[in-house]
Structures are given as C-alpha cells and as structure tokens.
Short mmCIF file of C-alpha atoms in Angstrom, two decimals:
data_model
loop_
_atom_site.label_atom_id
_atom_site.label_comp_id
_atom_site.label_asym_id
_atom_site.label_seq_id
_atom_site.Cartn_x
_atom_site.Cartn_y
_atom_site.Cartn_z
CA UNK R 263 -14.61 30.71 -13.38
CA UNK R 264 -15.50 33.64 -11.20
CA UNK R 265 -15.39 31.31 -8.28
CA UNK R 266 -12.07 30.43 -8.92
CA UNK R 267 -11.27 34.19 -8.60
CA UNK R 268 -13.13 34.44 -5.37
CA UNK R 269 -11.32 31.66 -3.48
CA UNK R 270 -9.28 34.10 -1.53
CA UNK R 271 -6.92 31.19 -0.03
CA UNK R 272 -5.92 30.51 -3.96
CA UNK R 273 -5.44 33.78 -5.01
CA UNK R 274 -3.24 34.62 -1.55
CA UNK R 275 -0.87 31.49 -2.44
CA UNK R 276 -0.52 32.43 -6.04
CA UNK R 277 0.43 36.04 -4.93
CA UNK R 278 2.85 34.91 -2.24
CA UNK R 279 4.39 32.20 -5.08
CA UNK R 280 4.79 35.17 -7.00
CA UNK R 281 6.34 36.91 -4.38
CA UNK R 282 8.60 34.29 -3.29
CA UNK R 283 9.98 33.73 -6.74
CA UNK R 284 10.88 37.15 -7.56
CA UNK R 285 12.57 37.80 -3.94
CA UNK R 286 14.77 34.52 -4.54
CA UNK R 287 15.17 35.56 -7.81
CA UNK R 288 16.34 38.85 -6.28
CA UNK R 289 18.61 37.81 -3.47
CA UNK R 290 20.71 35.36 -5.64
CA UNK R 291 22.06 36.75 -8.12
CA UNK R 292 25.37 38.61 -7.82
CA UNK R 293 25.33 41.58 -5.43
CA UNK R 294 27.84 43.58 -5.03
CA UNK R 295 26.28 45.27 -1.93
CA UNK R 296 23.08 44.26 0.48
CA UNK R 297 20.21 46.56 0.59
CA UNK R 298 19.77 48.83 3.17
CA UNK R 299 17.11 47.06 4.77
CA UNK R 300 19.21 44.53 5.34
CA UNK R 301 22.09 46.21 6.40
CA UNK R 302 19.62 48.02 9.28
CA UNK R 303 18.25 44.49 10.21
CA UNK R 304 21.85 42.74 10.33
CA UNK R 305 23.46 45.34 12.26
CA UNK R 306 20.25 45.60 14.30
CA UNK R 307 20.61 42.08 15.36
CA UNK R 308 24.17 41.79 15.25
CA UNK R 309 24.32 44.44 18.24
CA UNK R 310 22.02 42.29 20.64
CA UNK R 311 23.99 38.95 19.76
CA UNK R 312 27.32 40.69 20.61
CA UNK R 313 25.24 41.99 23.74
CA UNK R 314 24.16 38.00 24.17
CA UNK R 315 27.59 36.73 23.01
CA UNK R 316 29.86 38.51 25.13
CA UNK R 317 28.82 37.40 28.32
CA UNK R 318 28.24 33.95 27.39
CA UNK R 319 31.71 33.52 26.21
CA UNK R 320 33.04 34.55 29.12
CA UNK R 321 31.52 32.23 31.43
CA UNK R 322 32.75 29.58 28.72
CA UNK R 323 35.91 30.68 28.66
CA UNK R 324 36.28 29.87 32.73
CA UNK R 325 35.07 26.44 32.28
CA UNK R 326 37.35 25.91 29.62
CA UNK R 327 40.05 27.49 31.78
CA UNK R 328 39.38 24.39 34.38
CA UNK R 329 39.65 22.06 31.64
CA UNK R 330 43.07 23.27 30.64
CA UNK R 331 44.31 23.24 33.80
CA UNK R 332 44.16 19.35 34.11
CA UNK R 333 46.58 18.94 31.78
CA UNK R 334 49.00 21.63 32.48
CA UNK R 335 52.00 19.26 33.58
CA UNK R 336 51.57 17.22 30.07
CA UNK R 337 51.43 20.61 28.03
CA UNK R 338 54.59 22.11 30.02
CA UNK R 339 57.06 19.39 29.80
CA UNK R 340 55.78 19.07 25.80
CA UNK R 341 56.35 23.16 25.04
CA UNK R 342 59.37 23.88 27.08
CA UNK R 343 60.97 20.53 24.36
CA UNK R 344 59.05 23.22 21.51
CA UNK R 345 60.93 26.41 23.24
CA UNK R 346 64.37 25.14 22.58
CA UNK R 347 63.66 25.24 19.10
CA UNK R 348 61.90 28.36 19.42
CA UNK R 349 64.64 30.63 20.41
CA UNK R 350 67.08 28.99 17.16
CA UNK R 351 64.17 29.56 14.64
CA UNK R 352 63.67 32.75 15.57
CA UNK R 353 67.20 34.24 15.50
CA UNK R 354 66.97 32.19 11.84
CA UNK R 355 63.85 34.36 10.87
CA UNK R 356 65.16 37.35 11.66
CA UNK R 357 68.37 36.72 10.00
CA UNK R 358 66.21 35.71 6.89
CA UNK R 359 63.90 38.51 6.97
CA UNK R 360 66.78 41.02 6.81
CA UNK R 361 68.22 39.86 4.49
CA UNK R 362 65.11 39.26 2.01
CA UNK R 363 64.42 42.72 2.94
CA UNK R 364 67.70 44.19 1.72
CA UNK R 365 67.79 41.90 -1.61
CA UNK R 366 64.27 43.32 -2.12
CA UNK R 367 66.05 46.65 -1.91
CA UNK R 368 68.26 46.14 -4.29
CA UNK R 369 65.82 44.61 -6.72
CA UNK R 370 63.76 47.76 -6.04
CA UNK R 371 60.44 45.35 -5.47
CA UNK R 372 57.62 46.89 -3.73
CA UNK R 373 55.87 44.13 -1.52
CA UNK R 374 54.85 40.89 -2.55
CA UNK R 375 51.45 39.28 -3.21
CA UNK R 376 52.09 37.67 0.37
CA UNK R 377 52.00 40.53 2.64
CA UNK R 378 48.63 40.86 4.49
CA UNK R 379 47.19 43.31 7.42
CA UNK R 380 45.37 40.72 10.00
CA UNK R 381 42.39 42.61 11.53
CA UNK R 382 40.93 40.81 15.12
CA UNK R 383 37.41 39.95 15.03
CA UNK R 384 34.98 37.82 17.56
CA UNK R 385 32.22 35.66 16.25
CA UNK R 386 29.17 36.37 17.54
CA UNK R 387 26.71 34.40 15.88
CA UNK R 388 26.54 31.32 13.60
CA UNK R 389 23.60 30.69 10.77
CA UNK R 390 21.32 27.70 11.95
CA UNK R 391 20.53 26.50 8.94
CA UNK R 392 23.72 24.80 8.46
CA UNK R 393 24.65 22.51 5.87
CA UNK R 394 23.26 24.57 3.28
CA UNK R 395 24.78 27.82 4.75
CA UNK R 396 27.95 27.47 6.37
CA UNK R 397 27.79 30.89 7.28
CA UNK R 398 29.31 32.52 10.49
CA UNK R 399 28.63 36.67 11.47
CA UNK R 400 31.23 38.36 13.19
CA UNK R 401 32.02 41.89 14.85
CA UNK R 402 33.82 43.94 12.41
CA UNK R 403 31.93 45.51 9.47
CA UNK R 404 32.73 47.79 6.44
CA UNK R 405 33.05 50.96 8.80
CA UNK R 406 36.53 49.07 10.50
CA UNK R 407 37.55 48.77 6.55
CA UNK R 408 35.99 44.71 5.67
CA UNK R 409 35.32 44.48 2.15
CA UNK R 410 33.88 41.52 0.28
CA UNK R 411 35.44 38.83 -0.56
CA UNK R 412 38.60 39.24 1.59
CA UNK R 413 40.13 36.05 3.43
CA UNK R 414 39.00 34.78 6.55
CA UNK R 415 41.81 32.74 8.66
CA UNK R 416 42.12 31.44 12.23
CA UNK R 417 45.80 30.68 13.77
CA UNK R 418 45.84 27.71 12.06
CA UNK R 419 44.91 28.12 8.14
CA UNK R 420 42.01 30.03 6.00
CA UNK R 421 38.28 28.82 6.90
CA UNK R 422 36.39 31.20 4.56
CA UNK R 423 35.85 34.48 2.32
CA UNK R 424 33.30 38.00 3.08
CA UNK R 425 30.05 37.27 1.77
CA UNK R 426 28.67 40.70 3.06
CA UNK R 427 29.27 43.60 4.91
CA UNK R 428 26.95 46.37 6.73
CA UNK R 429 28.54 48.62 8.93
CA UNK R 430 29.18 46.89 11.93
CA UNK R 431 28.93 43.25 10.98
CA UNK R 432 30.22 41.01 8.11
CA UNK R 433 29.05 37.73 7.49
CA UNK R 434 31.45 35.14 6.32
CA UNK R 435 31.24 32.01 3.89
CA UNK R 436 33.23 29.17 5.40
CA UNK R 437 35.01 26.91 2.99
CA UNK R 438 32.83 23.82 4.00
CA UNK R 439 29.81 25.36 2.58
CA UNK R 440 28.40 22.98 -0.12
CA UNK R 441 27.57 26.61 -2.31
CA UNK R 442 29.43 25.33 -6.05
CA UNK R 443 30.26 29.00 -6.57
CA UNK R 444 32.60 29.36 -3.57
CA UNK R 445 36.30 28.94 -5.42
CA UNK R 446 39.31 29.91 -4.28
CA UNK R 447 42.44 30.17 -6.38
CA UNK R 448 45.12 28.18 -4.68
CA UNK R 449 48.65 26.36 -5.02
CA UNK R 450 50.74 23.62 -4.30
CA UNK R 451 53.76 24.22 -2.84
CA UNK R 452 57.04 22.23 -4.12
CA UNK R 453 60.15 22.99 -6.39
CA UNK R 454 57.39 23.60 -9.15
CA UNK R 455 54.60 25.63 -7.79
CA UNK R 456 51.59 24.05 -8.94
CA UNK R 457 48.43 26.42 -9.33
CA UNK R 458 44.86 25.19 -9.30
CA UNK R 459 40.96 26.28 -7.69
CA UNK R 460 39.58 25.29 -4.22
CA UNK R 461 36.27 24.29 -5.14
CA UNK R 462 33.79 21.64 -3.88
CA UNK R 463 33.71 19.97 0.02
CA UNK R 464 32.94 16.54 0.56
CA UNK R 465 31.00 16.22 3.18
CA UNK R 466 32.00 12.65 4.54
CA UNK R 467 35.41 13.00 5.00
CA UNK R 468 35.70 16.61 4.91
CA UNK R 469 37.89 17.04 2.53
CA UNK R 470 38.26 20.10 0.27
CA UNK R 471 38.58 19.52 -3.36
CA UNK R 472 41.47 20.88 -5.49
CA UNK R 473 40.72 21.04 -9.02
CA UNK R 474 42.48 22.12 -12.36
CA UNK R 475 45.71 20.54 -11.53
CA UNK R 476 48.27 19.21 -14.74
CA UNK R 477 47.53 15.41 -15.28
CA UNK R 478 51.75 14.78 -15.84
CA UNK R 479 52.13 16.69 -12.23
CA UNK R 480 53.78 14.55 -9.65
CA UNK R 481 51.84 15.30 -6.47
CA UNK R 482 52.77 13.71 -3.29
CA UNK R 483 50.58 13.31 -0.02
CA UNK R 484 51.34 15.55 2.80
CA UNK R 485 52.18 18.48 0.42
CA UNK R 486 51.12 22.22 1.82
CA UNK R 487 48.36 23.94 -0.22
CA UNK R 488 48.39 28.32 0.41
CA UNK R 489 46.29 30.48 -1.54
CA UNK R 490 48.49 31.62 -4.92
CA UNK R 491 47.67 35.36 -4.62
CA UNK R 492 46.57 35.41 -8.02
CA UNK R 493 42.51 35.96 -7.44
CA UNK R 494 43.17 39.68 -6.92
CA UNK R 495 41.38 39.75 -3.43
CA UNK R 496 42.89 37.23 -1.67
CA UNK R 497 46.94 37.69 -0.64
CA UNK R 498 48.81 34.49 -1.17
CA UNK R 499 50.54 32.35 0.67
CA UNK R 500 47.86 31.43 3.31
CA UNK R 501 47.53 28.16 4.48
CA UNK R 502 45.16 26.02 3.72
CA UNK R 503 45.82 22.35 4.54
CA UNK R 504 47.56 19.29 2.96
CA UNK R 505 47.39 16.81 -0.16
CA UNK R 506 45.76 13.66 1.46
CA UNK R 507 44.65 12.07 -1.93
CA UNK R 508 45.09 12.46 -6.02
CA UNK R 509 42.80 10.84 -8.19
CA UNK R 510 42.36 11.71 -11.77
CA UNK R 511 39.31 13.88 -12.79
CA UNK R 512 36.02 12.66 -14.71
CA UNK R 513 37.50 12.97 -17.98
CA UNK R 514 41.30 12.29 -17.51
CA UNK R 515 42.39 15.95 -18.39
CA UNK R 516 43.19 17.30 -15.26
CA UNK R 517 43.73 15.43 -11.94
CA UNK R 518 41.82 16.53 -8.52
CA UNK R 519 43.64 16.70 -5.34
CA UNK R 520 41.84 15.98 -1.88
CA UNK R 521 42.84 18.12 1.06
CA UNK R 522 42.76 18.00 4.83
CA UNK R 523 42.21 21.74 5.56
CA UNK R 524 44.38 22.63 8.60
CA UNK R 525 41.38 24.78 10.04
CA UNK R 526 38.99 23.37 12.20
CA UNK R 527 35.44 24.80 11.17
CA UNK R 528 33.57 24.16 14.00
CA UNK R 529 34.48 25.81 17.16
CA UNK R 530 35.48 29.30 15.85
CA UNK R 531 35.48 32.08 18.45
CA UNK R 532 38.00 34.50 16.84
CA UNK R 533 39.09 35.06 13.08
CA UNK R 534 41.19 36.66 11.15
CA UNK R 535 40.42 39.35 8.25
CA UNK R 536 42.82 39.73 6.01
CA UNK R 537 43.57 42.53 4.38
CA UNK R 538 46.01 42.23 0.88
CA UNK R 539 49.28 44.77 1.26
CA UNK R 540 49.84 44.81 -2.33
CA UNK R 541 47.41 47.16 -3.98
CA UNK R 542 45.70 45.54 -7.21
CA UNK R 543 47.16 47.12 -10.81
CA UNK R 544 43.90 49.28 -11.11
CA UNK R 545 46.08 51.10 -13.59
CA UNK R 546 46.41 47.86 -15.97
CA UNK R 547 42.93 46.93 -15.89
CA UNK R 548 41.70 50.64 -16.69
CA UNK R 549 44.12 50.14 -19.73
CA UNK R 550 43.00 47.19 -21.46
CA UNK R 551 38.89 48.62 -21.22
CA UNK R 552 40.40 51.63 -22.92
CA UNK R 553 41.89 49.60 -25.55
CA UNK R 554 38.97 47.62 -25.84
CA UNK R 555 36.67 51.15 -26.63
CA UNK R 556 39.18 51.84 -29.25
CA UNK R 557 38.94 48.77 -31.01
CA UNK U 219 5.16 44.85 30.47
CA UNK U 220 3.39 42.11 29.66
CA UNK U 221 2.50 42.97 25.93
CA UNK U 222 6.45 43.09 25.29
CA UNK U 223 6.70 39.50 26.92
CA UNK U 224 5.99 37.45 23.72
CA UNK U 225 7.78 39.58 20.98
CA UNK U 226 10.80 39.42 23.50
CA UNK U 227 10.45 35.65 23.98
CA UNK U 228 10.10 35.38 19.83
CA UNK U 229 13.49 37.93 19.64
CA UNK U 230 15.46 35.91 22.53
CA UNK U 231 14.61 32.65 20.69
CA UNK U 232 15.89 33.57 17.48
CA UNK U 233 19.16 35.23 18.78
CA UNK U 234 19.58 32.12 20.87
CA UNK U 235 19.45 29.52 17.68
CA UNK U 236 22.43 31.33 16.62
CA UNK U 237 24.39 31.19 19.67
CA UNK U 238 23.36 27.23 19.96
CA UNK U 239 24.54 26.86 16.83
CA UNK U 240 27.97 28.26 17.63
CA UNK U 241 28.71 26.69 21.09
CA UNK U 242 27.04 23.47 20.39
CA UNK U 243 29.74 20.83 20.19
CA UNK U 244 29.50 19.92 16.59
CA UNK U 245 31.82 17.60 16.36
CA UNK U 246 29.54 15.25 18.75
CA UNK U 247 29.39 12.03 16.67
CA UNK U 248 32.94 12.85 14.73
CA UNK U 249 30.43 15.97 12.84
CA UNK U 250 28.27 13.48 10.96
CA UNK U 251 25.20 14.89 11.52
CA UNK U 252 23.59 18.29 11.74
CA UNK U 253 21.36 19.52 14.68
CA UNK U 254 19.11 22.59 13.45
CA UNK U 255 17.94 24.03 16.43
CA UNK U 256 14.15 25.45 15.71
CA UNK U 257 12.86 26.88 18.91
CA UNK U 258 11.20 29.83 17.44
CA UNK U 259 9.03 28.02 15.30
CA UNK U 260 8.00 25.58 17.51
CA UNK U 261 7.19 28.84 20.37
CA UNK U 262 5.20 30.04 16.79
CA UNK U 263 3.57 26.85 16.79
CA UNK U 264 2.47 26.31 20.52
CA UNK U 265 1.63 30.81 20.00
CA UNK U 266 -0.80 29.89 17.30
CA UNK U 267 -2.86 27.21 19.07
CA UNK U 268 -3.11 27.99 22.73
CA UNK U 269 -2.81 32.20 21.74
CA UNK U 270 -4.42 33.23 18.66
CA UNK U 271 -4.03 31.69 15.12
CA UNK U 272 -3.50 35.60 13.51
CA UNK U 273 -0.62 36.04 15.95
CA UNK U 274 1.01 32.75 15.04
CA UNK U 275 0.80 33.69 11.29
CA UNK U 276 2.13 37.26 11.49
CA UNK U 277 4.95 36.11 13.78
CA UNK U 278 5.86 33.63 11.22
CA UNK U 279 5.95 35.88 8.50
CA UNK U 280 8.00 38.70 10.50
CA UNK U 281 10.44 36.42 11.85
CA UNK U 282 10.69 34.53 8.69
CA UNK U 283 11.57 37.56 6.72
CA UNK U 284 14.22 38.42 9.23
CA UNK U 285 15.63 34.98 9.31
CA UNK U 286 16.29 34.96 5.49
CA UNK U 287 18.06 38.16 5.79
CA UNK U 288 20.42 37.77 8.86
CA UNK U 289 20.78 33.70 9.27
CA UNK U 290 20.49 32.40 5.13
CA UNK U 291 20.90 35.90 2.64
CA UNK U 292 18.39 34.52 0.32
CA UNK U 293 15.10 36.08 1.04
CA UNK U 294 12.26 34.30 0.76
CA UNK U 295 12.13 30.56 1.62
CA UNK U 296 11.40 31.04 5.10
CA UNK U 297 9.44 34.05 4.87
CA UNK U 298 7.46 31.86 3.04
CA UNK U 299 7.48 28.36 4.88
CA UNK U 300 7.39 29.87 8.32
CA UNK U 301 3.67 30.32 8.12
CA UNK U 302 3.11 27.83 5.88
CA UNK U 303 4.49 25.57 8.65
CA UNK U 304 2.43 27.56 10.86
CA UNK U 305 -0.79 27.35 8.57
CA UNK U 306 -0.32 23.71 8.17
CA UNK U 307 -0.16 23.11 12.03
CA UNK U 308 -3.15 24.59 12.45
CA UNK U 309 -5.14 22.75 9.83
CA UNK U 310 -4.38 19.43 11.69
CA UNK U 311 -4.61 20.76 14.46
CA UNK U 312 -8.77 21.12 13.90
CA UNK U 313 -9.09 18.24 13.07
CA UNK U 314 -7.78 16.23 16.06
CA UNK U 315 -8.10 17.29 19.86
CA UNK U 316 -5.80 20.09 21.27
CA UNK U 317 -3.62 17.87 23.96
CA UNK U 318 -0.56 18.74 24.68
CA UNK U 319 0.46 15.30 23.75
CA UNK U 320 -0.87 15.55 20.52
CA UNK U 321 0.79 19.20 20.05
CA UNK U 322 4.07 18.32 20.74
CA UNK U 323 3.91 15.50 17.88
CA UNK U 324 2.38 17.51 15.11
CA UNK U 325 4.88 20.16 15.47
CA UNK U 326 7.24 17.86 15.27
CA UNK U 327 5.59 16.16 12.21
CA UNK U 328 5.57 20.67 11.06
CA UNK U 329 9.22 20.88 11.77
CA UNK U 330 9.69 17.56 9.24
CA UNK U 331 7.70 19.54 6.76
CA UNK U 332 9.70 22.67 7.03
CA UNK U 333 12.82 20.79 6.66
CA UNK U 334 12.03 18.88 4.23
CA UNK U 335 10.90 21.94 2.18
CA UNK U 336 13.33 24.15 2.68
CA UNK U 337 15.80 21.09 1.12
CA UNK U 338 13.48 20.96 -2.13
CA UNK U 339 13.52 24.49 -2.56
CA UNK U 340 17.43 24.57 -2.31
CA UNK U 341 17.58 21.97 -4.16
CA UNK U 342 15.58 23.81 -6.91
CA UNK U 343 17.71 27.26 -6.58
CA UNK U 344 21.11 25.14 -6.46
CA UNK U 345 22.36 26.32 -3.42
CA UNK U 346 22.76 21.99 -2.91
CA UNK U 347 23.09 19.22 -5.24
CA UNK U 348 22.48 16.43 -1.81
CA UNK U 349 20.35 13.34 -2.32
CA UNK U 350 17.55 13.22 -0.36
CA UNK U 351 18.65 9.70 1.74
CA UNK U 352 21.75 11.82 2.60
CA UNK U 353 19.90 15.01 3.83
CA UNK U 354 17.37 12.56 6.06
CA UNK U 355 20.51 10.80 7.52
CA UNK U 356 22.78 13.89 7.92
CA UNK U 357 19.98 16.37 9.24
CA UNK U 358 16.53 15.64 9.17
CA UNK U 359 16.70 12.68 12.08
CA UNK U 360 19.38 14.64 14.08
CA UNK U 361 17.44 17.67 13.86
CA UNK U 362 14.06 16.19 14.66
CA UNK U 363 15.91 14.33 17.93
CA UNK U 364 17.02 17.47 18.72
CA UNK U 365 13.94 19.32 18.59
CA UNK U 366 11.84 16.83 20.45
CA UNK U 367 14.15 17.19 23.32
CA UNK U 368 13.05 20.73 23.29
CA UNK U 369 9.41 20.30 23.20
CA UNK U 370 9.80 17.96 26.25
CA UNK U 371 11.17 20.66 28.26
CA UNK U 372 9.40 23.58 27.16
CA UNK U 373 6.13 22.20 25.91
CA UNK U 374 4.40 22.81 29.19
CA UNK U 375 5.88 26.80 29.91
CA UNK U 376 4.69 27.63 26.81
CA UNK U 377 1.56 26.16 26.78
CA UNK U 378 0.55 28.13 30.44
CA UNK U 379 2.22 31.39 28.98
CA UNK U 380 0.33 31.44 25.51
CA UNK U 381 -2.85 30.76 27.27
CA UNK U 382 -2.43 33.77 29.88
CA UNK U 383 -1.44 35.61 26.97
CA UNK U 384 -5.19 34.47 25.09
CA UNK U 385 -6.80 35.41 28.06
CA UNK U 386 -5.83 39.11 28.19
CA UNK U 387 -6.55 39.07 24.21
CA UNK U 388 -10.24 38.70 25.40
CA UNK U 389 -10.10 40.73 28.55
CA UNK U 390 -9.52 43.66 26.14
#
C-alpha cells in the first residue's frame, strides 16, 4: 500500500483527473459572465489576431478583387435588369414606411419587436476545433455595448447568438454548432404566423431543424422562417432561411420542419450585432416576483 | 533574441490555427469534412524530442490552458490532453530510434490520439451526441491528411531549430 502512494506518476494523474473534472465541471455550467482570467487572456489574444488579421485580409481582399473582375460584364448586364426594379421598390418602401409610421401614430404604439440597431464588426479569428465548436471571435466587445446572447446576422440572414463577451472581443455561437442547448425561438411566416424553436443541425445536408410546430399546420416548402421576437433577446423578424422539408416528429405530436438557412457559415468576414430597439417589460417581470413573495 | 524565438514560434502557431481555420476554403469537398489544423502541437511534439522533454510538457500545459479558454470555453480537455499527447509521444518515442522518419509518423499516430480523445471526452460532457464512424469519416481522416501535409513541410525546420535550441540549453 505505501508503494502505491509513492508512485508519483499515479498520484500526478489522479490529481490532474481531479483537476480536470472540476474545471469542466466549472466551465459548463451556465455563466452569466467569464472570469477575469479569461477575459485578460481573450482580449490578450484577440489584439494580436486583429494585428495578424488585418493585414492578411487585405491582401485577400485584392486577390479576390481580380477574381471579381472576370466576371464584371455578366454581373453588369444581370444588376442594371435588378436596378429597374430597384428604383419602383424603393419609392414603394418609402411610401409604405410613412404611412406605417403615421398609423403607428395614431395607434400611439411605441416600436415593434422588429426594430434592431446593427453594430459592424470584423471576424478575426475562428475556433479550430470545429465541429464541436462552431465558434467564431470577432472585434467588438462589451465596452462597444455587446451583450450575451444578442443576434448575430450577415447581409443575408442570422448565423449565430453571443456566447461571451470581454471588453474588446465577443465570441459568437454559430447556428451550425451541434451544442443541443443552442435554441432559438423562431416563426413561420404565412397568413397564420406559425411559432416554433430553432434547435438541432444536421450535419449532412445542413439543414437546421425547426421543432414544436402544430401537427394540423399546413406548411409548404419554400416558406420564410425570421426569428418571432418572442425570446426577449433576440428582435424578430430576422431571416433565417426557408422550409425545404416537413416530416412529422418521433411521437406524432408535433411536426419538425427542415430549413435551408439563407446564411452561408463558412466564409464570414463581417457580421452583424444586433441590438433589440424595443426595451424588454423589466417592469412586468419585477411584478410577478413580487407577487410571487406575497403569496 | 534567441530565448524569445520558441515561445514566439509556439504564440504565432496558435494565432495562425485560427486564421487557417477562417480563410481555409471549407466548403472544399461541398463541406463534408473537417480539417483541424494542429501545428502547435505537432512544433510541441518535434520541441520535446529534439529540445528538451520538460519544455515540451510545460508548453503543452500553457498552451493547452490557453486554448480551452480562447478557441473551445470549456477549460480543461486540452489543458489536459496537450501533454498527455506530449507525454505519450515521448514514451514511444524511447522505445524506437529518433529518425525523423519515424517522428513524423508517431506524431501523427499522437495527433490520432488527441483527436480521438478529445471526441470521447465530448462525448462524455454532451457537448456531441456523433457516432464514432461519423467523427472518423467527417474529421479524423481529413484532419490527419491535413496534418501530414504539414509535417512534410516543416518536419525538417523544426527539427534543425529545436536542436540549436538544445544546444544552447547545455551551453548554459
């Protein structure tokens, strides 16, 4: 027995075991905030990969210059068909937007759950170990006004939420992560508005998954899916992609909608954070805890 | 000068996987399969056996810890496995000869081992729910191809570095 104690190799990899396990144990669970080690090593690191990044996508952004070029003639002939169109639609939007704004008026409605503040940031650096982090770090941190959990969008649709912030970085979960606690209230848009949770990727087709939608709804392919608004973070109405497939789910309650997400979550270079306009009812939800003491 | 030259070679490496990651073309092969770029631990790897074996380690476990924190935000698995990898390497590396042949393959056969671990030990936290066929086909080959392309090119620079590097260790 005492030898067993003396074998210093043993007792290093039971202490390092126990080590392990409570770190994991520590960095998993729900955090509302990193620790401040982390924070100093992120933002550490983050400033020499935006010194790194910088420069390097620069010299990319020539090449890719080049590459455009070739095309040009295509691309012309194609947008200047688009900026007929253009010029109509946009007299139409402004006609609409007036006129929205002055029913709102009347109403006396103070913004909707749709209104958002987009705030520019550059990606400077995206997590190796992909596949089990889909993770991507960008240039804007809590000290430009990030908070977790906020959306993350390109031009074309949302690609992910704030997993963390430290004050010059924030590192961002995209929505192809395989992480089963990454959901995202969302909803179908049609003459009904159908509501349901973003939750799941597969991986093969890359598809997101749609859950918690009404077996009797009639869902059609090609059908836009925007975030509903309704999480409290997130503001609604962003895209996210469209119905490809509907099957019903395991146990025939509910039916589970594939979609194609409109994003494309591989070459990201800038993103969108956005920031909800409509402040969340702090008032209500003070309310009900107060109730709740009475009781 | 000279003393910074490895640490900044370790810190370049590390700030270059995540740059790879993000202007690699991922969707070579329609996005199918993952590459994992692991420079840093093979330049651990090639440290430890032509520079010194405590080096290696310590490097592992620094750049381990500050992998977890800025590249996965679970802290831990590869402040662990880094020198385990590293600890591993060197244990068959005593037993066979130290040719540069023979290098390059078993840290390639550590890289497999890392890999493969740090999928268990997801798997066993829930941060994946992957079979394993899928994780060989989807990363493990891709990333080993990928990573032996490396040790081709900078097997050799390494090598001559690390050993200048063991010879001022005994010079002082």
């Amino acid at each position: 027995m005492p030898q067993f104690f003396l074998n210093k190799r043993l007792i290093i990899l039971l202490v390092s075991i126990i080590i392990l396990v409570a770190l994991i144990g520590f960095s998993i669970r729900e955090r509302d905030e990193l620790s401040w080690a982390e924070k100093f090593v992120k933002d550490t690191t983050g400033f020499a990969q935006s010194l790194v990044a910088t420069p390097t996508q620069y010299v990319i952004g020539i090449f890719e210059n080049m590459k455009d070029l070739q095309n040009t003639y295509e691309e012309n002939k194609e947008l200047k068909k688009h900026l007929e169109d253009m010029a109509r639609l946009e007299a139409k939007v402004y006609s609409l937007e007036k006129e929205n704004a002055e029913l709102a008026e009347i109403l006396e409605i103070e913004g909707s759950i749709g209104d958002y503040d987009p705030m520019q940031a550059t990606v400077i650096s995206r997590s190796p170990d992909r596949l089990w982090h889909e993770m991507i770090i960008v240039n804007k941190g809590s000290s430009h006004g990030v908070e977790k959990n906020m959306a993350v969008m390109t031009a074309r649709g949302l690609i992910g939420k704030v997993k963390s912030t430290t004050p010059f970085t924030s590192t961002i979960q995209l929505l192809s992560a395989l992480d089963p606690t990454n959901r995202i209230s969302a909803a179908l848009q049609g003459d009904k508005k159908l509501f349901g949770t973003i939750e799941g990727y597969d991986k093969e087709n890359e598809w997101l998954l749609l859950k918690g939608l009404p077996v009797d709804a009639e869902i059609e392919p090609d059908q836009m899916v925007v975030t509903s608004g309704l999480g409290g973070v997130f503001p609604g109405d962003v895209p996210v992609g469209k119905v490809v497939e509907v099957v019903p789910d395991q146990f025939g309650l509910n039916q589970t909608a594939y979609i194609k997400p409109e994003a494309d979550f591989y070459n990201i270079e800038h993103v969108m954070i956005l920031t909800r306009g409509m402040a969340i009812p702090e008032q209500i939800e003070n309310d009900e805890e107060n109730e709740g003491e009475d009781l | 000068m000279k003393r910074y030259l490895i640490p900044l070679l370790l810190i370049f490496l590390f700030i270059f996987e995540g740059l790879f990651t993000q202007l690699f073309p991922a969707d070579l092969f329609n996005g199918d399969y993952i590459f994992v770029p692991r420079f840093l631990i093979i330049s651990i790897f090639f440290l430890a056996i032509y520079g010194s074996v405590k080096h290696g380690i310590i490097y592992g476990f620094l750049f381990g810890l500050v992998f977890d924190m800025v590249y996965t935000e679970v802290i831990g698995i590869y402040l662990f496995l880094f020198p385990l990898a590293t600890y591993l390497f060197i244990t068959i590396m005593k037993v066979i000869q130290t040719n540069i042949v023979l290098v390059s393959f078993v840290s390639l056969l550590s890289i497999a081992f890392l890999e493969g671990s740090v999928y268990f030990m997801n798997l066993l936290i829930h941060i994946t729910d992957l079979d394993f066929t899928s994780f060989s086909e989807i990363r493990l080959v891709p990333t080993l191809i990928l990573n032996l392309i490396f040790i081709i090119i900078a097997a050799y620079p390494f090598k001559r570095q690390f050993e200048k590097f063991a010879e001022e260790l005994r010079n002082d």
